[in-house]
Amino acid sequence: MITCSAPAKVYLFGEHAVVYNESAICCAVNMRTRVNIEYSENIVIKSSLGTTGIDYEIHPYVSAVVEKIRKKSPCRGVSISIESDIPVGSGLGSSAAVVVATICAFNNLLKLGMDKESIASFGHSIEKEIQGAASATDTYVSTMGGTIEVPKRRHLKNPLCNLIIGNTNVFSSTGQLVAKVASLKSIYPEIITPILSTIGKTSLRGEGLLENEDYRALGELMDVNQGLLEAIGVGCDELSRLIHSSRAAGAFGAKITGAGGGGCMLALADNENIDAISREIKNAGGIPIITGVTDSGVRVD
Ligand code: MEV
């Protein structure tokens, strides 16, 4: 039996803009999906969603990985079991984490000799197949760990303050939100394109602030980024409530993380404010998760 795991990720800056090749900064965070794999008679995929064989309704990402791997490297059955700390459809990269952890598990079971770059790019091809438009960001960050600027894939200094996630528990579909932004952009290109480019600039300015550990200014720019995300139509009432409550409770800054339209927000905070921010996220109807950056990308456990 082999067990591999991969982390969730948050965006400090740049979601949606990154789909158009603008800069974004992501951090891998301390919540993981673990995938166990062993030989068996048939294909069995077990998770909290149920036990299936190849099943594109219930386990689309793992089914796609299994079918692609078996085409490259025929093997008899395998039993795969998945357990995860990462809420599904919440913008924290749950699909990327399960995809890269499953590829890593096959890589070790079948001795496929893939390096991390190949795991990340194979993972991206699976996300694209299942989700339609998807940038390579989620799979890359979950594979490599740490804090990464994309699309250039430069490792940056990790933020040394607290990251507080607020989950609205409202399911959001990345594919639909990416399509919504694409549609707005095609109707109003002269308005939406500069907004996306300005989001990219918040990320580029954010890099220097991260390097200088200036979290107050970093938070201020996250608030600017949030305004721009609202402008491209990916906000929602539930997210706004959590974001405004976090700011009122003393966060350096707060914004959506991931595709928006539900899912999660992210607040940056010093030690004194963590409890107040968590409490206010709860009072505003969200689920607070206090986390931090992990340098550990996909790995064999
Ligand atoms: C989703 O986590 C982030 C988006 O930028 C889409 C993507 O990069 O694939 C909205």
Tab-separated table of C-alpha atoms and ligand atoms in Angstrom:
chain	number	residue	atom	x	y	z
A	1	MET	CA	0.000	0.000	0.000
A	2	ILE	CA	1.256	3.493	-0.884
A	3	THR	CA	-0.089	6.707	0.655
A	4	CYS	CA	0.537	10.098	-0.934
A	5	SER	CA	-0.814	13.472	0.096
A	6	ALA	CA	-1.012	16.965	-1.391
A	7	PRO	CA	-1.952	20.353	0.096
A	8	ALA	CA	-4.709	22.911	-0.498
A	9	LYS	CA	-3.812	26.385	-1.734
A	10	VAL	CA	-4.936	29.988	-1.288
A	11	TYR	CA	-4.471	32.996	-3.539
A	12	LEU	CA	-2.928	36.093	-1.911
A	13	PHE	CA	-3.509	37.811	-5.279
A	14	GLY	CA	-4.480	37.155	-8.844
A	15	GLU	CA	-7.231	34.525	-9.230
A	16	HIS	CA	-9.104	34.869	-12.527
A	17	ALA	CA	-6.448	37.272	-13.870
A	18	VAL	CA	-4.028	34.320	-13.946
A	19	VAL	CA	-6.293	32.613	-16.518
A	20	TYR	CA	-5.239	35.494	-18.856
A	21	ASN	CA	-1.549	35.090	-18.030
A	22	GLU	CA	-1.431	37.905	-15.473
A	23	SER	CA	0.640	37.480	-12.323
A	24	ALA	CA	-0.761	35.750	-9.215
A	25	ILE	CA	0.687	34.723	-5.832
A	26	CYS	CA	-0.441	31.457	-4.232
A	27	CYS	CA	0.492	29.663	-1.036
A	28	ALA	CA	0.157	25.943	-0.325
A	29	VAL	CA	-1.526	25.615	3.078
A	30	ASN	CA	-1.645	23.062	5.884
A	31	MET	CA	-4.761	21.119	4.824
A	32	ARG	CA	-4.160	17.926	2.857
A	33	THR	CA	-5.833	15.243	0.763
A	34	ARG	CA	-4.449	11.739	1.328
A	35	VAL	CA	-4.722	8.980	-1.281
A	36	ASN	CA	-4.014	5.299	-0.451
A	37	ILE	CA	-3.484	2.905	-3.328
A	38	GLU	CA	-2.961	-0.852	-3.499
A	39	TYR	CA	-3.338	-3.618	-6.066
A	40	SER	CA	-6.715	-5.317	-6.169
A	41	GLU	CA	-8.874	-7.437	-8.503
A	42	ASN	CA	-10.956	-4.496	-9.807
A	43	ILE	CA	-10.875	-0.713	-9.889
A	44	VAL	CA	-12.348	0.540	-6.597
A	45	ILE	CA	-12.469	4.237	-5.625
A	46	LYS	CA	-13.563	5.038	-2.057
A	47	SER	CA	-14.162	8.465	-0.550
A	48	SER	CA	-16.681	10.238	1.671
A	49	LEU	CA	-18.806	10.533	-1.519
A	50	GLY	CA	-19.188	6.745	-1.802
A	51	THR	CA	-17.506	3.631	-3.217
A	52	THR	CA	-17.443	3.321	-7.003
A	53	GLY	CA	-15.512	1.910	-9.938
A	54	ILE	CA	-14.602	4.318	-12.747
A	55	ASP	CA	-17.377	6.873	-12.262
A	56	TYR	CA	-17.271	10.335	-13.843
A	57	GLU	CA	-20.298	11.519	-11.820
A	58	ILE	CA	-19.001	10.760	-8.330
A	59	HIS	CA	-15.219	10.577	-8.772
A	60	PRO	CA	-14.494	12.426	-12.045
A	61	TYR	CA	-10.905	13.476	-11.313
A	62	VAL	CA	-9.678	10.154	-9.917
A	63	SER	CA	-11.502	8.226	-12.677
A	64	ALA	CA	-9.748	10.344	-15.319
A	65	VAL	CA	-6.342	9.766	-13.698
A	66	VAL	CA	-6.933	5.982	-13.492
A	67	GLU	CA	-7.995	5.731	-17.150
A	68	LYS	CA	-5.077	7.835	-18.434
A	69	ILE	CA	-2.501	5.928	-16.361
A	70	ARG	CA	-3.861	2.539	-17.448
A	71	LYS	CA	-3.545	3.594	-21.091
A	72	LYS	CA	0.128	4.451	-20.562
A	73	SER	CA	0.968	1.617	-18.238
A	74	PRO	CA	-1.502	-1.266	-18.233
A	75	CYS	CA	-1.991	-2.717	-14.745
A	76	ARG	CA	-4.552	-4.973	-13.098
A	77	GLY	CA	-7.062	-3.474	-10.683
A	78	VAL	CA	-6.274	-1.010	-7.948
A	79	SER	CA	-8.127	0.028	-4.837
A	80	ILE	CA	-7.869	3.745	-4.120
A	81	SER	CA	-9.130	5.369	-0.969
A	82	ILE	CA	-9.259	9.100	-0.434
A	83	GLU	CA	-9.648	11.168	2.670
A	84	SER	CA	-9.338	14.899	2.827
A	85	ASP	CA	-9.250	17.934	5.123
A	86	ILE	CA	-10.044	20.164	2.114
A	87	PRO	CA	-13.707	21.086	1.597
A	88	VAL	CA	-14.872	20.309	-1.966
A	89	GLY	CA	-15.935	23.163	-4.288
A	90	SER	CA	-14.639	25.792	-1.890
A	91	GLY	CA	-11.863	27.410	-3.949
A	92	LEU	CA	-9.083	25.767	-1.930
A	93	GLY	CA	-7.944	23.496	-4.748
A	94	SER	CA	-9.498	20.230	-3.551
A	95	SER	CA	-9.589	18.826	-7.094
A	96	ALA	CA	-5.939	19.716	-7.771
A	97	ALA	CA	-4.877	18.100	-4.484
A	98	VAL	CA	-6.713	14.829	-5.181
A	99	VAL	CA	-5.401	14.741	-8.753
A	100	VAL	CA	-1.729	15.250	-7.883
A	101	ALA	CA	-1.874	12.952	-4.822
A	102	THR	CA	-3.437	10.201	-6.996
A	103	ILE	CA	-0.822	10.645	-9.744
A	104	CYS	CA	1.955	10.554	-7.135
A	105	ALA	CA	0.468	7.360	-5.645
A	106	PHE	CA	0.399	5.647	-9.081
A	107	ASN	CA	3.895	6.965	-9.800
A	108	ASN	CA	5.206	5.149	-6.737
A	109	LEU	CA	3.090	1.992	-7.061
A	110	LEU	CA	3.916	1.449	-10.742
A	111	LYS	CA	7.417	3.001	-10.591
A	112	LEU	CA	6.602	5.369	-13.461
A	113	GLY	CA	9.603	7.624	-12.795
A	114	MET	CA	7.695	10.920	-13.034
A	115	ASP	CA	9.379	13.966	-11.476
A	116	LYS	CA	7.381	16.754	-9.785
A	117	GLU	CA	7.226	18.853	-12.982
A	118	SER	CA	5.649	15.901	-14.844
A	119	ILE	CA	3.184	15.240	-11.988
A	120	ALA	CA	2.104	18.899	-12.082
A	121	SER	CA	1.656	19.023	-15.845
A	122	PHE	CA	-0.150	15.658	-15.990
A	123	GLY	CA	-2.378	16.976	-13.175
A	124	HIS	CA	-3.145	20.113	-15.155
A	125	SER	CA	-4.170	18.064	-18.225
A	126	ILE	CA	-6.649	16.137	-16.021
A	127	GLU	CA	-8.111	19.351	-14.518
A	128	LYS	CA	-8.537	20.788	-18.022
A	129	GLU	CA	-10.244	17.635	-19.260
A	130	ILE	CA	-12.779	17.562	-16.403
A	131	GLN	CA	-13.240	21.265	-15.741
A	132	GLY	CA	-12.779	22.887	-19.140
A	133	ALA	CA	-10.756	26.108	-18.707
A	134	ALA	CA	-8.292	25.838	-15.835
A	135	SER	CA	-4.917	27.459	-15.319
A	136	ALA	CA	-2.001	25.274	-14.286
A	137	THR	CA	-1.747	27.177	-10.980
A	138	ASP	CA	-3.658	24.901	-8.603
A	139	THR	CA	-1.933	21.687	-9.665
A	140	TYR	CA	1.504	23.374	-9.734
A	141	VAL	CA	1.213	24.884	-6.234
A	142	SER	CA	-0.226	21.690	-4.743
A	143	THR	CA	2.667	19.719	-6.279
A	144	MET	CA	5.485	22.079	-5.267
A	145	GLY	CA	4.288	23.597	-1.940
A	146	GLY	CA	5.425	26.981	-0.563
A	147	THR	CA	4.595	30.444	-1.915
A	148	ILE	CA	4.757	30.741	-5.676
A	149	GLU	CA	4.357	33.501	-8.233
A	150	VAL	CA	2.696	32.304	-11.413
A	151	PRO	CA	2.910	32.181	-14.400
A	152	LYS	CA	6.715	32.528	-14.012
A	153	ARG	CA	6.728	29.905	-11.240
A	154	ARG	CA	9.141	31.744	-8.948
A	155	HIS	CA	9.297	30.670	-5.282
A	156	LEU	CA	8.750	33.661	-2.955
A	157	LYS	CA	9.191	34.167	0.790
A	158	ASN	CA	6.316	32.616	2.762
A	159	PRO	CA	4.073	35.085	4.632
A	160	LEU	CA	5.076	34.889	8.312
A	161	CYS	CA	1.696	36.055	9.606
A	162	ASN	CA	-1.534	34.106	10.123
A	163	LEU	CA	-3.821	33.060	7.293
A	164	ILE	CA	-7.469	32.745	8.293
A	165	ILE	CA	-9.815	31.134	5.806
A	166	GLY	CA	-13.570	31.715	6.047
A	167	ASN	CA	-15.667	29.082	4.303
A	168	THR	CA	-19.157	30.249	3.250
A	169	ASN	CA	-20.137	26.606	2.682
A	170	VAL	CA	-21.773	27.772	-0.559
A	171	PHE	CA	-20.694	25.448	-3.397
A	172	SER	CA	-19.016	27.251	-6.266
A	173	SER	CA	-18.099	25.933	-9.687
A	174	THR	CA	-14.713	27.179	-10.940
A	175	GLY	CA	-15.649	26.302	-14.527
A	176	GLN	CA	-18.840	28.391	-14.426
A	177	LEU	CA	-17.132	31.398	-12.815
A	178	VAL	CA	-14.231	31.326	-15.280
A	179	ALA	CA	-16.834	31.203	-18.086
A	180	LYS	CA	-18.711	34.136	-16.545
A	181	VAL	CA	-15.563	36.305	-16.530
A	182	ALA	CA	-14.779	35.226	-20.115
A	183	SER	CA	-18.254	36.269	-21.198
A	184	LEU	CA	-18.000	39.700	-19.502
A	185	LYS	CA	-14.580	40.158	-21.098
A	186	SER	CA	-15.900	39.371	-24.551
A	187	ILE	CA	-18.819	41.828	-24.164
A	188	TYR	CA	-16.780	44.654	-22.519
A	189	PRO	CA	-13.153	43.979	-23.508
A	190	GLU	CA	-12.016	47.595	-23.085
A	191	ILE	CA	-13.289	47.585	-19.466
A	192	ILE	CA	-12.624	44.048	-18.227
A	193	THR	CA	-9.144	43.566	-19.762
A	194	PRO	CA	-7.626	46.530	-17.835
A	195	ILE	CA	-9.263	45.299	-14.608
A	196	LEU	CA	-7.613	41.887	-15.053
A	197	SER	CA	-4.314	43.574	-15.813
A	198	THR	CA	-4.640	45.729	-12.658
A	199	ILE	CA	-5.257	42.565	-10.625
A	200	GLY	CA	-1.948	41.269	-12.053
A	201	LYS	CA	-0.282	44.506	-10.914
A	202	THR	CA	-1.525	44.077	-7.324
A	203	SER	CA	0.252	40.722	-7.382
A	204	LEU	CA	3.495	42.219	-8.742
A	205	ARG	CA	3.457	44.990	-6.082
A	206	GLY	CA	2.574	42.395	-3.456
A	207	GLU	CA	5.825	40.501	-4.113
A	208	GLY	CA	8.014	43.298	-2.700
A	209	LEU	CA	5.729	43.674	0.321
A	210	LEU	CA	5.968	39.937	1.025
A	211	GLU	CA	9.757	40.143	0.777
A	212	ASN	CA	9.797	43.090	3.267
A	213	GLU	CA	7.252	41.372	5.559
A	214	ASP	CA	5.022	44.455	5.290
A	215	TYR	CA	1.733	42.684	6.015
A	216	ARG	CA	-0.232	45.870	6.652
A	217	ALA	CA	0.425	47.087	3.082
A	218	LEU	CA	-0.037	43.557	1.709
A	219	GLY	CA	-3.485	43.490	3.358
A	220	GLU	CA	-4.320	46.894	1.900
A	221	LEU	CA	-3.534	45.596	-1.596
A	222	MET	CA	-5.578	42.441	-0.950
A	223	ASP	CA	-8.520	44.764	-0.245
A	224	VAL	CA	-7.878	46.510	-3.579
A	225	ASN	CA	-7.743	43.106	-5.310
A	226	GLN	CA	-11.096	42.250	-3.686
A	227	GLY	CA	-12.691	45.396	-5.149
A	228	LEU	CA	-11.487	44.350	-8.598
A	229	LEU	CA	-12.854	40.800	-8.141
A	230	GLU	CA	-16.239	42.326	-7.260
A	231	ALA	CA	-16.006	44.381	-10.455
A	232	ILE	CA	-15.656	41.241	-12.596
A	233	GLY	CA	-18.710	39.688	-10.968
A	234	VAL	CA	-17.285	36.873	-8.828
A	235	GLY	CA	-18.355	38.193	-5.408
A	236	CYS	CA	-21.470	37.146	-3.510
A	237	ASP	CA	-23.296	38.319	-0.355
A	238	GLU	CA	-22.047	35.465	1.821
A	239	LEU	CA	-18.393	36.189	0.909
A	240	SER	CA	-18.842	39.952	1.393
A	241	ARG	CA	-20.211	39.398	4.915
A	242	LEU	CA	-17.187	37.326	5.931
A	243	ILE	CA	-14.723	39.723	4.290
A	244	HIS	CA	-16.196	42.843	5.926
A	245	SER	CA	-16.448	41.151	9.339
A	246	SER	CA	-12.788	40.072	9.148
A	247	ARG	CA	-11.648	43.578	8.290
A	248	ALA	CA	-13.748	45.055	11.115
A	249	ALA	CA	-12.152	42.551	13.529
A	250	GLY	CA	-8.663	43.808	12.657
A	251	ALA	CA	-7.461	41.787	9.645
A	252	PHE	CA	-4.633	43.394	7.653
A	253	GLY	CA	-6.777	42.685	4.595
A	254	ALA	CA	-9.350	40.205	3.317
A	255	LYS	CA	-10.474	38.934	-0.063
A	256	ILE	CA	-11.933	35.998	-1.951
A	257	THR	CA	-9.574	33.097	-2.480
A	258	GLY	CA	-10.203	30.944	-5.547
A	259	ALA	CA	-12.999	31.283	-8.024
A	260	GLY	CA	-15.489	33.154	-5.768
A	261	GLY	CA	-19.287	32.981	-6.136
A	262	GLY	CA	-19.269	31.103	-2.794
A	263	GLY	CA	-16.402	29.025	-1.495
A	264	CYS	CA	-13.827	30.743	0.702
A	265	MET	CA	-12.312	34.083	1.631
A	266	LEU	CA	-8.871	34.708	3.083
A	267	ALA	CA	-7.830	37.175	5.800
A	268	LEU	CA	-4.265	38.058	6.799
A	269	ALA	CA	-3.784	38.756	10.503
A	270	ASP	CA	-1.298	39.101	13.350
A	271	ASN	CA	-1.518	36.927	16.470
A	272	GLU	CA	-3.589	39.404	18.501
A	273	ASN	CA	-6.484	39.432	16.051
A	274	ILE	CA	-6.898	35.732	15.194
A	275	ASP	CA	-9.529	34.973	17.825
A	276	ALA	CA	-11.630	38.062	17.083
A	277	ILE	CA	-11.511	37.414	13.324
A	278	SER	CA	-12.472	33.738	13.741
A	279	ARG	CA	-15.339	34.719	16.030
A	280	GLU	CA	-16.622	37.345	13.583
A	281	ILE	CA	-16.401	34.937	10.630
A	282	LYS	CA	-18.539	32.511	12.660
A	283	ASN	CA	-21.013	35.260	13.635
A	284	ALA	CA	-21.314	36.209	9.961
A	285	GLY	CA	-22.316	32.633	9.056
A	286	GLY	CA	-18.944	31.211	7.963
A	287	ILE	CA	-16.614	28.459	9.132
A	288	PRO	CA	-13.198	29.830	10.182
A	289	ILE	CA	-10.043	27.810	9.507
A	290	ILE	CA	-6.769	29.107	10.956
A	291	THR	CA	-3.907	27.856	8.845
A	292	GLY	CA	-0.396	28.588	7.650
A	293	VAL	CA	1.804	27.998	4.635
A	294	THR	CA	3.399	24.595	4.078
A	295	ASP	CA	6.559	24.000	2.053
A	296	SER	CA	5.537	20.389	1.659
A	297	GLY	CA	3.922	19.839	-1.740
A	298	VAL	CA	2.848	16.406	-2.944
A	299	ARG	CA	4.699	13.677	-1.041
A	300	VAL	CA	4.756	10.022	-0.114
A	301	ASP	CA	3.581	9.764	3.515
B	1	MEV	C1	-9.513	28.863	-9.102
B	1	MEV	O1	-8.933	28.319	-7.914
B	1	MEV	C2	-8.657	29.968	-9.650
B	1	MEV	C3	-9.114	30.575	-10.987
B	1	MEV	O2	-8.136	31.575	-11.319
B	1	MEV	C4	-9.198	29.561	-12.088
B	1	MEV	C5	-7.863	28.977	-12.502
B	1	MEV	O3	-6.803	29.588	-12.283
B	1	MEV	O4	-7.897	27.887	-13.104
B	1	MEV	C6	-10.444	31.252	-10.840
